[in-house]
Every structure is written in C-alpha cells, then in structure tokens.
Amino acid sequence: MRSILASTLALALSFMAGSANAADLPDLGGRTIVAVTENAYTPLNFVDPKTGEGMGWEYDAFNEIAKRLNAKVDWKLSSWDAMIQSVREGQFDVGMDGITINDERKEQVDFSIPYMISEQFMLVRADETRFTDAKSFGENPDLLVGAQPGTTNFYTAVYNVLDGNEQNPRIKLFETFGATVQALKAGDVDTVLMDQTSANGYIGASPGSFKTVGGPLGSESFGFIFKKGSDLVEPVNAAIKSMQDDGTIEALNKKWFFDYASAN
C-alpha cells in the first residue's frame, strides 16, 4: 500500500507540473480524439477484472496527453491484426498496443516519437528447467513458442530464436497476446517473447507462475500510430516530450511496471 500511495503522489505532482506547462502546448479546442487499442497487452492495456473497463499505461498516458492538449478521448477496441489498417484508413485517429516503430509500418502509418523503449525477453513457466536461453530453446525440437502473427515478437521468434522459417511448426499462433500467455501457463507452449515491461507485469500479476530466462533479444521503441499526414502527430509529440521532461512518464512507469505488479 505504501508504494501505491507514493506512486499516486508522484503522479499527482507530475500532473500538476504538466498543467503548468499546458499553456506552452498546442490547444486542440476541446476536440474529440478517437483512440483504439486491444485491451490484451498487460500492463499497457487490459481489462480491469473488477469493473470490466479498459485500463493500463497507455490509457493513463494518452488521457494525460489529451488533457494537456485540451482534447477529449473516445476509446474504441480493435483486434491487433486489424488495428494498423483501420488507423491507416482513418477509422480511428490514433492507435496504440505496444506497437513497435519500424520502417515497414512507417510506410503505412505515421508514428509519434517513442513513448517507451523496451527489450524483449523469453517468458517461461516458473518451473522451467529444459532451456536457459534462446540457443538452448532452439536446439530442442520438442519446444514450442506462442506468438501473434505479424508482431515483432513473432518475427523475433522466427529469426532470433528459431531457423528463419516463418512457417516453422514450432510456432503456435494465437489471435491475441493474452491468449499466448494463457497457453504458456497451461503448458500448450513453452515460451512467449515479450518486452521486459510486459513480462514484469505478467510475473507480478500471477506470482509463482512465470519467470524470464536468457538475455535480451533486441530492443524496440513503441509509438502511437496515426493516419498518414495526421495533424495530431506534432501536438501529441509535444505532449509526450512535456511528459518526459516533467517526470510524468517516469511516474507512469513506476505505477504500472512496479507498483501494479507488486500489488497484484
């Protein structure tokens, strides 16, 4: 409880600082921004089991961005496999789901500046002893990895852990990121790749169920996505920068990656 109170105080202080800086940011005049996420990527976005409402790091961050820009947020949901295309077509103003910034996606959508940089690790069951890193996992043909198709985690599994064959039968595909973790917990697959921050969230949310093994398999930068040419990119970038400067991003990291994990 003490850590949660400390985090709440830190957030309050940083939000106050953010309000003081709001006059220096673009004013969107009360505009409503239609934002989309998946609610399946703990602790960035997921469903509160008590209320059924969406919550997480990205919710808090973008709600604060909108507040600083004098805008409102209308939250919507989309599956991961449809999200980039729907934002590209203008169905939503902004999308977020721990989306890695890369050149291929930049051809389809505009990105904000990175709001988070994370390294990928192998999440495994807590009692796992058959392998200790990507090399020993790859050498055992009986071991399976769970992944969502088209994600950075999928491609890292293919090219950094296995043999570069995207049709490798050792990769089991799932519609949602959460389903891959449930499959891992049930013993249907043997590892799931994810960024360290999300791994910490799952480890904290289910004590005694998971751990990470091996070293980082590469780093990735997360950004919000927009339709090409969106007039929201520059204002959102300015708000992100202000939140980095005044400590709000750091406070959100503490709240969701440390205090939330400890409390759950």
CSV table of N, CA and C in Angstrom, one decimal, residues 8-171:
chain,number,residue,atom,x,y,z
A,8,THR,N,1.0,7.3,-6.4
A,8,THR,CA,-0.1,8.3,-6.6
A,8,THR,C,0.3,9.7,-6.4
A,9,LEU,N,1.1,9.9,-5.3
A,9,LEU,CA,1.6,11.2,-5.0
A,9,LEU,C,2.5,11.7,-6.1
A,10,ALA,N,3.4,10.8,-6.6
A,10,ALA,CA,4.3,11.2,-7.7
A,10,ALA,C,3.5,11.6,-9.0
A,11,LEU,N,2.5,10.8,-9.3
A,11,LEU,CA,1.6,11.1,-10.4
A,11,LEU,C,1.0,12.5,-10.3
A,12,ALA,N,0.4,12.7,-9.0
A,12,ALA,CA,-0.3,14.0,-8.8
A,12,ALA,C,0.6,15.2,-9.0
A,13,LEU,N,1.9,15.0,-8.5
A,13,LEU,CA,2.8,16.1,-8.6
A,13,LEU,C,3.2,16.4,-10.0
A,14,SER,N,3.4,15.3,-10.8
A,14,SER,CA,3.8,15.4,-12.2
A,14,SER,C,2.7,16.0,-13.0
A,15,PHE,N,1.4,15.6,-12.7
A,15,PHE,CA,0.3,16.1,-13.5
A,15,PHE,C,0.1,17.6,-13.2
A,16,MET,N,0.4,18.0,-12.0
A,16,MET,CA,0.3,19.4,-11.6
A,16,MET,C,1.4,20.2,-12.5
A,17,ALA,N,2.5,19.6,-12.6
A,17,ALA,CA,3.6,20.2,-13.4
A,17,ALA,C,3.2,20.3,-14.8
A,18,GLY,N,2.5,19.2,-15.3
A,18,GLY,CA,2.0,19.2,-16.6
A,18,GLY,C,1.0,20.2,-16.9
A,19,SER,N,0.1,20.5,-15.9
A,19,SER,CA,-0.9,21.6,-16.1
A,19,SER,C,-0.2,22.9,-16.3
A,20,ALA,N,0.9,23.1,-15.5
A,20,ALA,CA,1.6,24.4,-15.6
A,20,ALA,C,2.2,24.6,-17.0
A,21,ASN,N,2.6,23.4,-17.6
A,21,ASN,CA,3.2,23.5,-18.9
A,21,ASN,C,2.2,23.5,-20.1
A,22,ALA,N,0.9,23.3,-19.7
A,22,ALA,CA,-0.1,23.2,-20.8
A,22,ALA,C,-0.2,24.4,-21.7
A,23,ALA,N,0.1,25.6,-21.1
A,23,ALA,CA,0.0,26.8,-21.8
A,23,ALA,C,1.0,26.8,-23.0
A,24,ASP,N,2.1,26.1,-22.9
A,24,ASP,CA,3.1,26.1,-23.9
A,24,ASP,C,2.8,25.0,-25.0
A,25,LEU,N,1.7,24.2,-24.8
A,25,LEU,CA,1.4,23.2,-25.8
A,25,LEU,C,0.3,23.6,-26.7
A,26,PRO,N,0.2,22.9,-27.9
A,26,PRO,CA,-0.9,23.2,-28.8
A,26,PRO,C,-2.3,23.1,-28.1
A,27,ASP,N,-3.3,23.9,-28.4
A,27,ASP,CA,-4.6,23.8,-27.9
A,27,ASP,C,-5.5,23.3,-29.0
A,28,LEU,N,-6.1,22.1,-28.7
A,28,LEU,CA,-7.0,21.4,-29.7
A,28,LEU,C,-8.4,21.8,-29.6
A,29,GLY,N,-8.7,22.8,-28.7
A,29,GLY,CA,-10.0,23.4,-28.6
A,29,GLY,C,-11.2,22.4,-28.2
A,30,GLY,N,-10.9,21.5,-27.4
A,30,GLY,CA,-11.9,20.5,-26.9
A,30,GLY,C,-12.2,19.4,-27.9
A,31,ARG,N,-11.4,19.3,-28.9
A,31,ARG,CA,-11.6,18.2,-30.0
A,31,ARG,C,-11.6,16.8,-29.4
A,32,THR,N,-12.5,16.0,-29.9
A,32,THR,CA,-12.5,14.6,-29.5
A,32,THR,C,-11.6,13.7,-30.4
A,33,ILE,N,-10.7,13.0,-29.8
A,33,ILE,CA,-9.8,12.1,-30.4
A,33,ILE,C,-10.3,10.7,-30.3
A,34,VAL,N,-10.5,10.0,-31.4
A,34,VAL,CA,-11.0,8.6,-31.3
A,34,VAL,C,-9.7,7.7,-31.3
A,35,ALA,N,-9.5,7.1,-30.1
A,35,ALA,CA,-8.3,6.3,-29.9
A,35,ALA,C,-8.7,4.8,-29.8
A,36,VAL,N,-7.9,3.9,-30.3
A,36,VAL,CA,-8.2,2.5,-30.4
A,36,VAL,C,-7.0,1.7,-29.8
A,37,THR,N,-7.4,0.6,-29.0
A,37,THR,CA,-6.4,-0.3,-28.5
A,37,THR,C,-7.0,-1.7,-28.5
A,38,GLU,N,-6.4,-2.6,-27.9
A,38,GLU,CA,-6.8,-4.0,-28.0
A,38,GLU,C,-7.3,-4.6,-26.6
A,39,ASN,N,-6.9,-4.0,-25.5
A,39,ASN,CA,-7.2,-4.5,-24.2
A,39,ASN,C,-6.6,-5.9,-23.9
A,40,ALA,N,-5.5,-6.2,-24.4
A,40,ALA,CA,-4.9,-7.5,-24.3
A,40,ALA,C,-3.4,-7.5,-24.1
A,41,TYR,N,-2.8,-6.4,-23.6
A,41,TYR,CA,-1.4,-6.3,-23.5
A,41,TYR,C,-1.0,-5.8,-22.2
A,42,THR,N,-1.2,-6.6,-21.1
A,42,THR,CA,-0.8,-6.2,-19.8
A,42,THR,C,0.6,-5.8,-19.7
A,43,PRO,N,1.0,-4.7,-19.0
A,43,PRO,CA,0.2,-3.7,-18.3
A,43,PRO,C,-0.1,-2.4,-19.2
A,44,LEU,N,0.1,-2.5,-20.5
A,44,LEU,CA,-0.1,-1.3,-21.3
A,44,LEU,C,-1.6,-1.1,-21.5
A,45,ASN,N,-2.3,-2.1,-21.8
A,45,ASN,CA,-3.8,-2.0,-22.0
A,45,ASN,C,-4.4,-3.4,-21.7
A,46,PHE,N,-5.4,-3.4,-20.8
A,46,PHE,CA,-6.1,-4.6,-20.5
A,46,PHE,C,-7.4,-4.3,-19.8
A,47,VAL,N,-8.2,-5.3,-19.5
A,47,VAL,CA,-9.5,-5.1,-18.8
A,47,VAL,C,-9.4,-5.2,-17.3
A,48,ASP,N,-9.9,-4.2,-16.6
A,48,ASP,CA,-9.9,-4.3,-15.2
A,48,ASP,C,-10.9,-5.4,-14.8
A,49,PRO,N,-10.4,-6.4,-14.1
A,49,PRO,CA,-11.3,-7.5,-13.7
A,49,PRO,C,-12.4,-7.1,-12.8
A,50,LYS,N,-12.3,-6.0,-12.1
A,50,LYS,CA,-13.3,-5.6,-11.1
A,50,LYS,C,-14.4,-4.8,-11.8
A,51,THR,N,-14.0,-4.0,-12.8
A,51,THR,CA,-15.0,-3.1,-13.4
A,51,THR,C,-15.4,-3.5,-14.9
A,52,GLY,N,-14.5,-4.2,-15.5
A,52,GLY,CA,-14.7,-4.5,-16.9
A,52,GLY,C,-14.3,-3.4,-17.9
A,53,GLU,N,-13.7,-2.4,-17.3
A,53,GLU,CA,-13.3,-1.2,-18.1
A,53,GLU,C,-11.8,-1.4,-18.5
A,54,GLY,N,-11.4,-0.7,-19.6
A,54,GLY,CA,-10.1,-0.7,-20.0
A,54,GLY,C,-9.2,0.1,-19.1
A,55,MET,N,-8.0,-0.4,-18.9
A,55,MET,CA,-7.0,0.3,-18.0
A,55,MET,C,-5.6,0.0,-18.5
A,56,GLY,N,-4.6,0.7,-17.9
A,56,GLY,CA,-3.2,0.4,-18.2
A,56,GLY,C,-2.4,1.7,-18.5
A,57,TRP,N,-1.1,1.4,-18.8
A,57,TRP,CA,-0.2,2.5,-19.0
A,57,TRP,C,-0.6,3.4,-20.2
A,58,GLU,N,-1.0,2.8,-21.3
A,58,GLU,CA,-1.4,3.6,-22.5
A,58,GLU,C,-2.6,4.4,-22.3
A,59,TYR,N,-3.6,3.8,-21.5
A,59,TYR,CA,-4.8,4.6,-21.2
A,59,TYR,C,-4.4,5.9,-20.4
A,60,ASP,N,-3.7,5.7,-19.3
A,60,ASP,CA,-3.3,6.8,-18.5
A,60,ASP,C,-2.5,7.8,-19.3
A,61,ALA,N,-1.5,7.3,-20.1
A,61,ALA,CA,-0.7,8.2,-20.9
A,61,ALA,C,-1.5,9.0,-21.9
A,62,PHE,N,-2.3,8.4,-22.6
A,62,PHE,CA,-3.0,9.1,-23.7
A,62,PHE,C,-4.1,10.0,-23.1
A,63,ASN,N,-4.7,9.6,-22.0
A,63,ASN,CA,-5.7,10.5,-21.4
A,63,ASN,C,-5.0,11.8,-20.9
A,64,GLU,N,-3.7,11.6,-20.4
A,64,GLU,CA,-3.0,12.8,-19.9
A,64,GLU,C,-2.6,13.7,-21.1
A,65,ILE,N,-2.2,13.0,-22.2
A,65,ILE,CA,-1.8,13.8,-23.4
A,65,ILE,C,-3.0,14.6,-23.9
A,66,ALA,N,-4.2,14.0,-23.9
A,66,ALA,CA,-5.4,14.7,-24.3
A,66,ALA,C,-5.7,15.9,-23.4
A,67,LYS,N,-5.5,15.7,-22.1
A,67,LYS,CA,-5.8,16.7,-21.1
A,67,LYS,C,-4.8,17.9,-21.4
A,68,ARG,N,-3.6,17.6,-21.7
A,68,ARG,CA,-2.6,18.7,-21.9
A,68,ARG,C,-2.9,19.5,-23.2
A,69,LEU,N,-3.5,18.8,-24.1
A,69,LEU,CA,-3.8,19.4,-25.4
A,69,LEU,C,-5.2,20.0,-25.5
A,70,ASN,N,-6.0,20.0,-24.4
A,70,ASN,CA,-7.4,20.4,-24.3
A,70,ASN,C,-8.2,19.6,-25.3
A,71,ALA,N,-8.2,18.3,-25.2
A,71,ALA,CA,-8.9,17.4,-26.0
A,71,ALA,C,-9.6,16.3,-25.2
A,72,LYS,N,-10.6,15.6,-25.8
A,72,LYS,CA,-11.2,14.5,-25.1
A,72,LYS,C,-10.9,13.2,-25.9
A,73,VAL,N,-11.0,12.1,-25.2
A,73,VAL,CA,-10.7,10.8,-25.8
A,73,VAL,C,-11.9,9.9,-25.9
A,74,ASP,N,-12.2,9.4,-27.0
A,74,ASP,CA,-13.3,8.4,-27.2
A,74,ASP,C,-12.6,7.1,-27.5
A,75,TRP,N,-12.6,6.2,-26.5
A,75,TRP,CA,-11.9,4.9,-26.6
A,75,TRP,C,-12.7,3.9,-27.3
A,76,LYS,N,-12.0,3.2,-28.3
A,76,LYS,CA,-12.6,2.1,-29.0
A,76,LYS,C,-11.7,0.9,-28.9
A,77,LEU,N,-12.2,-0.3,-29.4
A,77,LEU,CA,-11.4,-1.5,-29.3
A,77,LEU,C,-11.3,-2.1,-30.7
A,78,SER,N,-10.1,-2.7,-31.0
A,78,SER,CA,-9.9,-3.4,-32.2
A,78,SER,C,-9.0,-4.6,-32.0
A,79,SER,N,-9.1,-5.6,-32.8
A,79,SER,CA,-8.1,-6.7,-32.8
A,79,SER,C,-6.8,-6.2,-33.3
A,80,TRP,N,-5.7,-6.8,-32.9
A,80,TRP,CA,-4.4,-6.4,-33.3
A,80,TRP,C,-4.2,-6.5,-34.8
A,81,ASP,N,-4.7,-7.6,-35.4
A,81,ASP,CA,-4.5,-7.8,-36.9
A,81,ASP,C,-5.2,-6.7,-37.7
A,82,ALA,N,-6.2,-6.1,-37.2
A,82,ALA,CA,-7.0,-5.1,-38.0
A,82,ALA,C,-6.6,-3.6,-37.6
A,83,MET,N,-5.8,-3.4,-36.5
A,83,MET,CA,-5.6,-2.1,-36.0
A,83,MET,C,-4.8,-1.2,-36.9
A,84,ILE,N,-3.7,-1.6,-37.4
A,84,ILE,CA,-2.9,-0.7,-38.3
A,84,ILE,C,-3.7,-0.3,-39.5
A,85,GLN,N,-4.3,-1.3,-40.1
A,85,GLN,CA,-5.1,-1.0,-41.4
A,85,GLN,C,-6.2,0.0,-41.1
A,86,SER,N,-6.9,-0.2,-40.0
A,86,SER,CA,-8.1,0.7,-39.6
A,86,SER,C,-7.6,2.1,-39.3
A,87,VAL,N,-6.5,2.3,-38.7
A,87,VAL,CA,-6.0,3.6,-38.4
A,87,VAL,C,-5.5,4.2,-39.8
A,88,ARG,N,-4.9,3.4,-40.6
A,88,ARG,CA,-4.4,3.9,-41.9
A,88,ARG,C,-5.6,4.4,-42.7
A,89,GLU,N,-6.7,3.7,-42.6
A,89,GLU,CA,-7.9,4.1,-43.4
A,89,GLU,C,-8.7,5.3,-42.7
A,90,GLY,N,-8.3,5.7,-41.6
A,90,GLY,CA,-8.9,6.8,-40.9
A,90,GLY,C,-10.1,6.5,-40.1
A,91,GLN,N,-10.3,5.2,-39.8
A,91,GLN,CA,-11.5,4.8,-38.9
A,91,GLN,C,-11.2,5.3,-37.5
A,92,PHE,N,-10.0,5.4,-37.1
A,92,PHE,CA,-9.6,5.9,-35.7
A,92,PHE,C,-8.5,7.0,-35.9
A,93,ASP,N,-8.5,7.9,-35.0
A,93,ASP,CA,-7.5,8.9,-35.0
A,93,ASP,C,-6.1,8.5,-34.6
A,94,VAL,N,-6.1,7.6,-33.6
A,94,VAL,CA,-4.8,7.2,-33.1
A,94,VAL,C,-4.9,5.8,-32.6
A,95,GLY,N,-3.9,5.0,-32.7
A,95,GLY,CA,-3.9,3.6,-32.3
A,95,GLY,C,-2.7,3.3,-31.4
A,96,MET,N,-2.9,2.4,-30.5
A,96,MET,CA,-1.8,2.0,-29.5
A,96,MET,C,-2.0,0.6,-29.0
A,97,ASP,N,-0.9,-0.2,-29.0
A,97,ASP,CA,-0.9,-1.5,-28.5
A,97,ASP,C,0.5,-2.1,-28.3
A,98,GLY,N,1.3,-1.2,-27.7
A,98,GLY,CA,2.8,-1.6,-27.7
A,98,GLY,C,3.3,-1.8,-29.1
A,99,ILE,N,3.0,-0.8,-30.0
A,99,ILE,CA,3.3,-1.0,-31.4
A,99,ILE,C,4.8,-0.6,-31.7
A,100,THR,N,5.6,-1.5,-32.2
A,100,THR,CA,7.0,-1.2,-32.4
A,100,THR,C,7.1,-0.3,-33.7
A,101,ILE,N,7.9,0.7,-33.5
A,101,ILE,CA,8.2,1.6,-34.7
A,101,ILE,C,9.2,0.9,-35.6
A,102,ASN,N,8.8,0.7,-36.8
A,102,ASN,CA,9.8,0.1,-37.8
A,102,ASN,C,9.5,0.7,-39.2
A,103,ASP,N,10.4,0.4,-40.1
A,103,ASP,CA,10.3,1.1,-41.4
A,103,ASP,C,9.1,0.5,-42.2
A,104,GLU,N,8.8,-0.7,-42.1
A,104,GLU,CA,7.7,-1.3,-42.8
A,104,GLU,C,6.4,-0.6,-42.4
A,105,ARG,N,6.2,-0.5,-41.1
A,105,ARG,CA,4.9,0.2,-40.6
A,105,ARG,C,4.9,1.7,-41.0
A,106,LYS,N,6.1,2.3,-41.0
A,106,LYS,CA,6.1,3.7,-41.4
A,106,LYS,C,5.6,4.0,-42.8
A,107,GLU,N,5.6,2.9,-43.6
A,107,GLU,CA,5.1,3.1,-45.0
A,107,GLU,C,3.6,3.1,-45.0
A,108,GLN,N,3.0,2.7,-43.9
A,108,GLN,CA,1.5,2.6,-43.8
A,108,GLN,C,0.9,3.7,-42.9
A,109,VAL,N,1.6,4.0,-41.9
A,109,VAL,CA,1.1,5.0,-40.9
A,109,VAL,C,2.2,5.9,-40.4
A,110,ASP,N,1.8,7.1,-39.8
A,110,ASP,CA,2.7,7.9,-39.2
A,110,ASP,C,2.8,7.5,-37.7
A,111,PHE,N,4.0,7.7,-37.2
A,111,PHE,CA,4.3,7.3,-35.7
A,111,PHE,C,4.5,8.6,-35.0
A,112,SER,N,4.2,8.6,-33.7
A,112,SER,CA,4.7,9.6,-32.7
A,112,SER,C,6.1,9.3,-32.4
A,113,ILE,N,6.8,10.2,-31.7
A,113,ILE,CA,8.1,9.9,-31.2
A,113,ILE,C,7.9,8.7,-30.2
A,114,PRO,N,9.0,8.0,-29.9
A,114,PRO,CA,8.8,6.9,-29.0
A,114,PRO,C,8.4,7.3,-27.6
A,115,TYR,N,7.4,6.6,-27.0
A,115,TYR,CA,7.0,6.9,-25.6
A,115,TYR,C,7.6,5.8,-24.7
A,116,MET,N,8.2,4.8,-25.3
A,116,MET,CA,8.8,3.7,-24.4
A,116,MET,C,9.8,3.0,-25.3
A,117,ILE,N,10.9,2.6,-24.7
A,117,ILE,CA,11.9,1.8,-25.3
A,117,ILE,C,12.1,0.5,-24.4
A,118,SER,N,11.9,-0.6,-25.0
A,118,SER,CA,12.0,-1.9,-24.2
A,118,SER,C,12.7,-3.0,-24.9
A,119,GLU,N,13.3,-3.9,-24.2
A,119,GLU,CA,14.0,-5.0,-24.7
A,119,GLU,C,13.1,-6.3,-24.6
A,120,GLN,N,13.2,-7.2,-25.5
A,120,GLN,CA,12.4,-8.4,-25.5
A,120,GLN,C,13.1,-9.6,-24.8
A,121,PHE,N,12.4,-10.3,-24.0
A,121,PHE,CA,12.9,-11.5,-23.3
A,121,PHE,C,12.0,-12.7,-23.5
A,122,MET,N,12.4,-13.8,-23.0
A,122,MET,CA,11.7,-15.1,-23.1
A,122,MET,C,10.9,-15.3,-21.8
A,123,LEU,N,9.6,-15.2,-21.8
A,123,LEU,CA,8.8,-15.5,-20.7
A,123,LEU,C,8.5,-17.0,-20.7
A,124,VAL,N,8.7,-17.7,-19.5
A,124,VAL,CA,8.5,-19.1,-19.4
A,124,VAL,C,7.8,-19.4,-18.1
A,125,ARG,N,7.4,-20.6,-17.9
A,125,ARG,CA,6.8,-21.0,-16.7
A,125,ARG,C,7.9,-21.0,-15.6
A,126,ALA,N,7.4,-20.8,-14.4
A,126,ALA,CA,8.4,-20.6,-13.3
A,126,ALA,C,9.2,-21.8,-13.0
A,127,ASP,N,8.7,-23.0,-13.3
A,127,ASP,CA,9.4,-24.3,-13.0
A,127,ASP,C,10.2,-24.8,-14.2
A,128,GLU,N,10.4,-24.0,-15.3
A,128,GLU,CA,11.0,-24.4,-16.5
A,128,GLU,C,12.5,-24.6,-16.2
A,129,THR,N,13.0,-25.8,-16.6
A,129,THR,CA,14.5,-26.1,-16.5
A,129,THR,C,15.1,-26.7,-17.7
A,130,ARG,N,14.3,-26.9,-18.8
A,130,ARG,CA,14.8,-27.6,-20.0
A,130,ARG,C,15.6,-26.7,-20.9
A,131,PHE,N,15.5,-25.4,-20.7
A,131,PHE,CA,16.3,-24.5,-21.5
A,131,PHE,C,16.6,-23.2,-20.7
A,132,THR,N,17.6,-22.5,-21.0
A,132,THR,CA,18.0,-21.3,-20.2
A,132,THR,C,18.2,-20.1,-21.1
A,133,ASP,N,18.1,-20.2,-22.4
A,133,ASP,CA,18.3,-19.1,-23.3
A,133,ASP,C,17.7,-19.5,-24.7
A,134,ALA,N,17.9,-18.5,-25.6
A,134,ALA,CA,17.3,-18.8,-27.0
A,134,ALA,C,18.1,-19.9,-27.7
A,135,LYS,N,19.4,-20.0,-27.5
A,135,LYS,CA,20.1,-21.1,-28.1
A,135,LYS,C,19.7,-22.5,-27.7
A,136,SER,N,19.6,-22.7,-26.4
A,136,SER,CA,19.2,-24.0,-25.9
A,136,SER,C,17.7,-24.3,-26.2
A,137,PHE,N,16.9,-23.3,-26.3
A,137,PHE,CA,15.5,-23.5,-26.8
A,137,PHE,C,15.5,-23.9,-28.2
A,138,GLY,N,16.2,-23.2,-29.1
A,138,GLY,CA,16.2,-23.6,-30.5
A,138,GLY,C,16.7,-24.9,-30.8
A,139,GLU,N,17.6,-25.4,-29.9
A,139,GLU,CA,18.2,-26.8,-30.2
A,139,GLU,C,17.3,-27.9,-29.8
A,140,ASN,N,16.2,-27.6,-29.1
A,140,ASN,CA,15.3,-28.7,-28.6
A,140,ASN,C,14.1,-28.7,-29.5
A,141,PRO,N,13.9,-29.7,-30.4
A,141,PRO,CA,12.8,-29.6,-31.4
A,141,PRO,C,11.5,-29.9,-30.8
A,142,ASP,N,11.4,-30.2,-29.5
A,142,ASP,CA,10.1,-30.5,-28.9
A,142,ASP,C,9.5,-29.2,-28.3
A,143,LEU,N,10.3,-28.2,-28.2
A,143,LEU,CA,9.8,-26.9,-27.5
A,143,LEU,C,9.0,-26.0,-28.5
A,144,LEU,N,8.0,-25.4,-28.0
A,144,LEU,CA,7.1,-24.6,-28.8
A,144,LEU,C,7.1,-23.1,-28.3
A,145,VAL,N,6.9,-22.2,-29.2
A,145,VAL,CA,6.8,-20.8,-28.9
A,145,VAL,C,5.4,-20.3,-29.3
A,146,GLY,N,4.7,-19.5,-28.5
A,146,GLY,CA,3.5,-18.9,-28.8
A,146,GLY,C,3.6,-17.5,-29.3
A,147,ALA,N,2.9,-17.1,-30.3
A,147,ALA,CA,3.0,-15.7,-30.8
A,147,ALA,C,1.8,-15.3,-31.6
A,148,GLN,N,1.6,-14.0,-31.7
A,148,GLN,CA,0.6,-13.4,-32.5
A,148,GLN,C,1.2,-13.1,-33.9
A,149,PRO,N,0.5,-13.5,-35.0
A,149,PRO,CA,1.1,-13.3,-36.3
A,149,PRO,C,1.3,-11.8,-36.6
A,150,GLY,N,2.4,-11.5,-37.3
A,150,GLY,CA,2.6,-10.1,-37.7
A,150,GLY,C,3.2,-9.2,-36.7
A,151,THR,N,3.5,-9.7,-35.5
A,151,THR,CA,4.0,-8.9,-34.4
A,151,THR,C,5.6,-8.9,-34.4
A,152,THR,N,6.2,-8.0,-33.7
A,152,THR,CA,7.6,-8.0,-33.5
A,152,THR,C,8.0,-9.3,-32.8
A,153,ASN,N,7.2,-9.7,-31.8
A,153,ASN,CA,7.5,-10.9,-31.1
A,153,ASN,C,7.6,-12.1,-32.0
A,154,PHE,N,6.6,-12.2,-32.9
A,154,PHE,CA,6.6,-13.3,-33.9
A,154,PHE,C,7.9,-13.3,-34.7
A,155,TYR,N,8.3,-12.2,-35.3
A,155,TYR,CA,9.5,-12.2,-36.1
A,155,TYR,C,10.8,-12.4,-35.3
A,156,THR,N,10.8,-11.9,-34.1
A,156,THR,CA,12.0,-12.2,-33.3
A,156,THR,C,12.1,-13.7,-33.0
A,157,ALA,N,10.9,-14.4,-32.7
A,157,ALA,CA,10.9,-15.8,-32.5
A,157,ALA,C,11.4,-16.5,-33.8
A,158,VAL,N,11.0,-16.1,-34.9
A,158,VAL,CA,11.4,-16.7,-36.2
A,158,VAL,C,12.9,-16.6,-36.4
A,159,TYR,N,13.4,-15.4,-36.3
A,159,TYR,CA,14.7,-15.1,-36.8
A,159,TYR,C,15.8,-15.0,-35.7
A,160,ASN,N,15.4,-14.8,-34.4
A,160,ASN,CA,16.4,-14.8,-33.4
A,160,ASN,C,16.4,-16.0,-32.5
A,161,VAL,N,15.3,-16.8,-32.6
A,161,VAL,CA,15.3,-18.0,-31.7
A,161,VAL,C,15.3,-19.3,-32.6
A,162,LEU,N,14.5,-19.3,-33.6
A,162,LEU,CA,14.4,-20.5,-34.5
A,162,LEU,C,15.2,-20.4,-35.7
A,163,ASP,N,14.8,-20.9,-36.9
A,163,ASP,CA,15.6,-21.1,-38.0
A,163,ASP,C,15.3,-20.1,-39.2
A,164,GLY,N,14.5,-19.1,-39.0
A,164,GLY,CA,14.2,-18.1,-40.0
A,164,GLY,C,13.1,-18.5,-40.9
A,165,ASN,N,12.4,-19.7,-40.6
A,165,ASN,CA,11.3,-20.2,-41.4
A,165,ASN,C,10.0,-19.7,-40.8
A,166,GLU,N,9.3,-18.8,-41.4
A,166,GLU,CA,8.1,-18.2,-40.8
A,166,GLU,C,6.9,-19.3,-40.8
A,167,GLN,N,7.1,-20.4,-41.5
A,167,GLN,CA,6.1,-21.5,-41.4
A,167,GLN,C,6.5,-22.6,-40.4
A,168,ASN,N,7.6,-22.3,-39.6
A,168,ASN,CA,8.0,-23.4,-38.7
A,168,ASN,C,6.9,-23.8,-37.8
A,169,PRO,N,6.6,-25.1,-37.8
A,169,PRO,CA,5.5,-25.7,-37.0
A,169,PRO,C,5.8,-25.5,-35.5
A,170,ARG,N,7.0,-25.1,-35.1
A,170,ARG,CA,7.2,-24.9,-33.6
A,170,ARG,C,6.6,-23.6,-33.2
A,171,ILE,N,6.2,-22.8,-34.1
A,171,ILE,CA,5.5,-21.5,-33.7
A,171,ILE,C,4.0,-21.7,-33.7
